[in-house]
Short mmCIF file of C-alpha atoms in Angstrom, two decimals:
data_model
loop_
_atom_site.label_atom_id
_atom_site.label_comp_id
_atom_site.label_asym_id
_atom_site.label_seq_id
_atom_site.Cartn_x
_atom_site.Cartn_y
_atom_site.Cartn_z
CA UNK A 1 8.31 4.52 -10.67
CA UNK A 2 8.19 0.79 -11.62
CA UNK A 3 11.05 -1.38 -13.26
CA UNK A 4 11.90 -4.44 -14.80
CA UNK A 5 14.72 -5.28 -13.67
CA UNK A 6 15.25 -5.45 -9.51
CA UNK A 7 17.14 -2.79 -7.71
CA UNK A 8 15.64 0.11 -9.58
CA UNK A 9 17.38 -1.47 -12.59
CA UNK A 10 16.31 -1.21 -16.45
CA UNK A 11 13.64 0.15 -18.11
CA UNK A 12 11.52 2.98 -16.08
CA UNK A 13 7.84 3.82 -16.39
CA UNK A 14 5.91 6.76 -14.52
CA UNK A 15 2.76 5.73 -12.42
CA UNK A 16 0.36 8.14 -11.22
CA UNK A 17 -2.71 7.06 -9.20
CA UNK A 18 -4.91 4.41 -11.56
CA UNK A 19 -4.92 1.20 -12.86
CA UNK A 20 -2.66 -0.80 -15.29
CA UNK A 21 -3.66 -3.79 -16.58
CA UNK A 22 -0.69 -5.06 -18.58
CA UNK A 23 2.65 -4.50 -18.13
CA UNK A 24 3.27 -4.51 -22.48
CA UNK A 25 1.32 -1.38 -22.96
CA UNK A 26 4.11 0.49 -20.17
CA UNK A 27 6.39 1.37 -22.61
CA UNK A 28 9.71 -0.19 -23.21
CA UNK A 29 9.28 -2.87 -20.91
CA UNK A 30 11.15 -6.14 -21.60
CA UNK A 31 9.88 -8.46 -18.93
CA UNK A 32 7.59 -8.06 -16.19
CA UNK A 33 8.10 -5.38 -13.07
CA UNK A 34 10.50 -6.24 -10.87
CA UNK A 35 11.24 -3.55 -8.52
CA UNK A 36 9.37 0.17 -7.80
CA UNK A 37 10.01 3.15 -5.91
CA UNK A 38 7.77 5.68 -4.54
CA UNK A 39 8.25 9.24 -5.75
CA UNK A 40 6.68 11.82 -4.02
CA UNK A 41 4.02 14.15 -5.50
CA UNK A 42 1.92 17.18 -4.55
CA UNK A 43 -0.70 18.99 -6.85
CA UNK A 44 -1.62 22.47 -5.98
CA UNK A 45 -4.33 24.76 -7.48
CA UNK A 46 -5.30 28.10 -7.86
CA UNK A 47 -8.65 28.05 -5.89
CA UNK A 48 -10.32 26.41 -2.64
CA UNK A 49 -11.18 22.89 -3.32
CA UNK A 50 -9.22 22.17 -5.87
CA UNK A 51 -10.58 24.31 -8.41
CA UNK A 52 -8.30 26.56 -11.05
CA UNK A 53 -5.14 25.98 -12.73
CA UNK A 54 -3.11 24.01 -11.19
CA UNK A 55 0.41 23.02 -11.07
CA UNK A 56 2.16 19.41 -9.66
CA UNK A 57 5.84 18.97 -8.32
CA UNK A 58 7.79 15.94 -6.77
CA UNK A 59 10.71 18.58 -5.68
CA UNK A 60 11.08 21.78 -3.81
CA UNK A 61 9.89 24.74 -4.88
CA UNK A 62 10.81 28.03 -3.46
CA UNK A 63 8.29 30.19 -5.06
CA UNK A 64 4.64 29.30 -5.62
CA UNK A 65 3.90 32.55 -8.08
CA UNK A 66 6.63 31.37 -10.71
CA UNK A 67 3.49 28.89 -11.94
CA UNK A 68 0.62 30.23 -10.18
CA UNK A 69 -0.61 33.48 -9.50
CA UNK A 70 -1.60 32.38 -6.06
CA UNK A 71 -2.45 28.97 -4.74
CA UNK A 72 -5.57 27.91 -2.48
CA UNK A 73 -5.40 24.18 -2.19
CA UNK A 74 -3.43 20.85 -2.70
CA UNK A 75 -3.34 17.23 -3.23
CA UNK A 76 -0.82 15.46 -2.06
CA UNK A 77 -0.85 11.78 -3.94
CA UNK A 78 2.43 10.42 -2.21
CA UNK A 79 4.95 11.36 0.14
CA UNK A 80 5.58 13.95 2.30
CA UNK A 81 5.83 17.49 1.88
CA UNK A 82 6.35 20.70 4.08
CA UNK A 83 4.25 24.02 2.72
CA UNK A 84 4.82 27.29 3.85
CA UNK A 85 2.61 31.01 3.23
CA UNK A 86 5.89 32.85 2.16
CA UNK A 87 8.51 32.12 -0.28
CA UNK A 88 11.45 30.67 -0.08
CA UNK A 89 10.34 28.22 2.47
CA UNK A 90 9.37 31.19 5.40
CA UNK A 91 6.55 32.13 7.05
CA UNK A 92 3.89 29.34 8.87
CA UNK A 93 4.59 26.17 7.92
CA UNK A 94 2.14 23.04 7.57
CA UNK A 95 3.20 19.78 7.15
CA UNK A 96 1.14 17.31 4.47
CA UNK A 97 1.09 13.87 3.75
CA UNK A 98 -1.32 11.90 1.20
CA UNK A 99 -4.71 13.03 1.25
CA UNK A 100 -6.36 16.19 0.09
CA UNK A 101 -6.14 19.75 2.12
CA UNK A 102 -9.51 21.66 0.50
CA UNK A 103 -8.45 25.13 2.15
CA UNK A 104 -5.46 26.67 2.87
CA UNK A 105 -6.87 29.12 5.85
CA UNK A 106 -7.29 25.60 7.54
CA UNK A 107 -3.79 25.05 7.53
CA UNK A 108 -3.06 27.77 9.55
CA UNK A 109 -1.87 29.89 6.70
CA UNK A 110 -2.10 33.71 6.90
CA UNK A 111 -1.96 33.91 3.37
CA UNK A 112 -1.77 31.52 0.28
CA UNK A 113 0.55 28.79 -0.24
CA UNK A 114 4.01 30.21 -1.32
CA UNK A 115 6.53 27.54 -1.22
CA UNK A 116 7.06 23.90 -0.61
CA UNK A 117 9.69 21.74 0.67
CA UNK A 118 9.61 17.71 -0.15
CA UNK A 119 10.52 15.76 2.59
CA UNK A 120 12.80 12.37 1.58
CA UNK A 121 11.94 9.40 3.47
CA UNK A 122 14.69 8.45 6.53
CA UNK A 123 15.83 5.15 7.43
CA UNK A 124 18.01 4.65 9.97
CA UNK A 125 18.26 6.40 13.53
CA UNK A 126 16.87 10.12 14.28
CA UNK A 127 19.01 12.14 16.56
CA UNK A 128 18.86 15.89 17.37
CA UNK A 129 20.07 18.10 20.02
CA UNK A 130 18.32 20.69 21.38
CA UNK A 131 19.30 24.06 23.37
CA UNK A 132 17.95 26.45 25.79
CA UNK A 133 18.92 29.37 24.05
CA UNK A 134 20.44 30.68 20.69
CA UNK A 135 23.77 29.83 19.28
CA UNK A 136 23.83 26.45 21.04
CA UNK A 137 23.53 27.99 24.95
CA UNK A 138 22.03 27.33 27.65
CA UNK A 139 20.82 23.70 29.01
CA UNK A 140 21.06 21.24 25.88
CA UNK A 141 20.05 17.87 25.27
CA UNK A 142 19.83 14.89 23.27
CA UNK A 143 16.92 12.96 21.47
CA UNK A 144 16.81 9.66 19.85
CA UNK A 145 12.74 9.88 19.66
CA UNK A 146 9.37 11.75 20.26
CA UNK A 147 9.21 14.25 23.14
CA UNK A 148 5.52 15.50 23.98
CA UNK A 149 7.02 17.85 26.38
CA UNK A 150 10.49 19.05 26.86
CA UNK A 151 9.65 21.16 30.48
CA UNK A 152 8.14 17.56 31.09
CA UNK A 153 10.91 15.47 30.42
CA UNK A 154 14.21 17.96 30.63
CA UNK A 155 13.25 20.45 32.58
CA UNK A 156 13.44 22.99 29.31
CA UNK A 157 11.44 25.81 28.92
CA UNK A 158 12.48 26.83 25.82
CA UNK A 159 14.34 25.59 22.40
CA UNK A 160 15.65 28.06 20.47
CA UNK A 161 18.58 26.42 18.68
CA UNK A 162 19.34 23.08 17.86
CA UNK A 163 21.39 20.66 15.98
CA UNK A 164 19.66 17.73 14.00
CA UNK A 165 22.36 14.95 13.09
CA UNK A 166 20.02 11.94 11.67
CA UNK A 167 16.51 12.08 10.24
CA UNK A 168 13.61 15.02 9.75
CA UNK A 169 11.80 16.08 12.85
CA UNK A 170 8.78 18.33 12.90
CA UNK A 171 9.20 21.10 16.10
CA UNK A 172 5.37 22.21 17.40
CA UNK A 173 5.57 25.75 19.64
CA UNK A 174 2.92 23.89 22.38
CA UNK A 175 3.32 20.38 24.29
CA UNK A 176 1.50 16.90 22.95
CA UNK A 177 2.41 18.17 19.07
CA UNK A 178 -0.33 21.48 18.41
CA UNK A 179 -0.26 24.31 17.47
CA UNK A 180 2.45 25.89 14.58
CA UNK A 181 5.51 23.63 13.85
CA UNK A 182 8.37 23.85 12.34
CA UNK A 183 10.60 21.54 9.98
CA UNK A 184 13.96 20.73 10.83
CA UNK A 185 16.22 18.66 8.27
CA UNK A 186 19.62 17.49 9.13
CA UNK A 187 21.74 20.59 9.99
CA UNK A 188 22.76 22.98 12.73
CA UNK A 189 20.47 26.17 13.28
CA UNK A 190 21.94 28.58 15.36
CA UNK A 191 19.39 30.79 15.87
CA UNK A 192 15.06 29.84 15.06
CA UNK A 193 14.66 34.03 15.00
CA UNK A 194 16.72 34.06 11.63
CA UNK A 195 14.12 31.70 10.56
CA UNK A 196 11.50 34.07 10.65
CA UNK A 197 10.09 32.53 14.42
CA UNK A 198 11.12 35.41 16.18
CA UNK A 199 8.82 35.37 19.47
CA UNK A 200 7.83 31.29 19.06
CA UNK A 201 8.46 28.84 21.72
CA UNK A 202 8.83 25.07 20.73
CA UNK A 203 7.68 22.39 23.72
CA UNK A 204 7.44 19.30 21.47
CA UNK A 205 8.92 17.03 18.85
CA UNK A 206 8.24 14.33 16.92
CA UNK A 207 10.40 12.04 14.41
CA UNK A 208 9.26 12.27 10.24
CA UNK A 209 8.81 8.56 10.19
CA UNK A 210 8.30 5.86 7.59
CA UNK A 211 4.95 5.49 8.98
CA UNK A 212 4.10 8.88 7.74
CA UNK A 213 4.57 8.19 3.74
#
């Protein structure tokens, strides 16, 4: 979103990827751009690469089939977003960033793409807390940044609560950030089971940064 006036100030005009040549022809504006901000978008379609109706969001959206019968591929042109094969933000969850995902089955998804969760940029410090066991037992401890290993570094071998005070982390059930993963927003989750991740074991973290947009 561009502006002419600084600090996200005045007159406001929509840019999607392309090129603009002349600030007149953006309608409404006075002077010349003076300040922008990056909104997040995601286009999803129908079919495998990109092919069928599609449908584009900058916000959540906790059921795919309310504008597409079923949804194969995406797009993501900025930001970052979280996707997940069931609705209302359950189910396997993949996390995208700009650039274009052709196939969903590559993503790890069991089924189509149900619902999507946008994730806001974070400045500022990250800090989470993470316990042995549910409801905040067990061995717990503190982290300020990335952690390829928890049995590595704390002597942990499992997570299955936590408590995230500053920032968005991404949770992966093996070491050195593979295999399925998890988004965590600030919040306290008592218990990842409720979650739908009854049975998974998460080893590693790693910190949502600015880096990533």
């Amino acid at each position: 979103m561009a502006y002419d006036r600084s600090n996200y100030m005045g007159n406001q005009y929509f840019m999607k990827r392309g090129e603009y040549s002349d600030y007149q022809r953006m309608n409404g504006f006075s002077d010349c751009i003076r300040s922008c901000r990056m909104i997040p978008m995601i286009i999803f379609y129908e079919d495998k690469n990109f092919q069928g109706r599609s449908y584009e969001t900058s916000n959540d959206c906790s059921d795919m089939t309310s504008f597409l019968s079923k949804c194969h591929s995406c797009r993501v042109e900025s930001g970052c977003f979280m996707v997940y094969d069931r609705s209302s933000y359950m189910g396997n969850q993949y996390f995208v960033r700009r650039g274009e995902y052709s196939d969903y089955q590559r993503m790890g998804m069991s089924d189509c793409i149900r619902s999507c969760r946008m994730i806001p940029m974070h400045r500022g410090q990250f800090r989470m807390k993470i316990y042995e066991r549910e409801n905040f037992g067990g061995q717990s401890n503190e982290m300020m940044d990335d952690c390829d290993n928890i049995q590595d570094r704390y002597r942990m071998s499992d997570c299955q609560s936590c408590h995230v005070m500053d920032g968005h982390w991404l949770m992966y059930e093996q070491p050195h950030y593979k295999g399925r993963m998890m988004y965590m927003r600030p919040g306290e989750y008592r218990s990842f089971k409720d979650m739908g991740m009854s049975g998974q074991r998460f080893m590693s973290m790693k910190r949502i940064m600015d880096s990533c947009y």
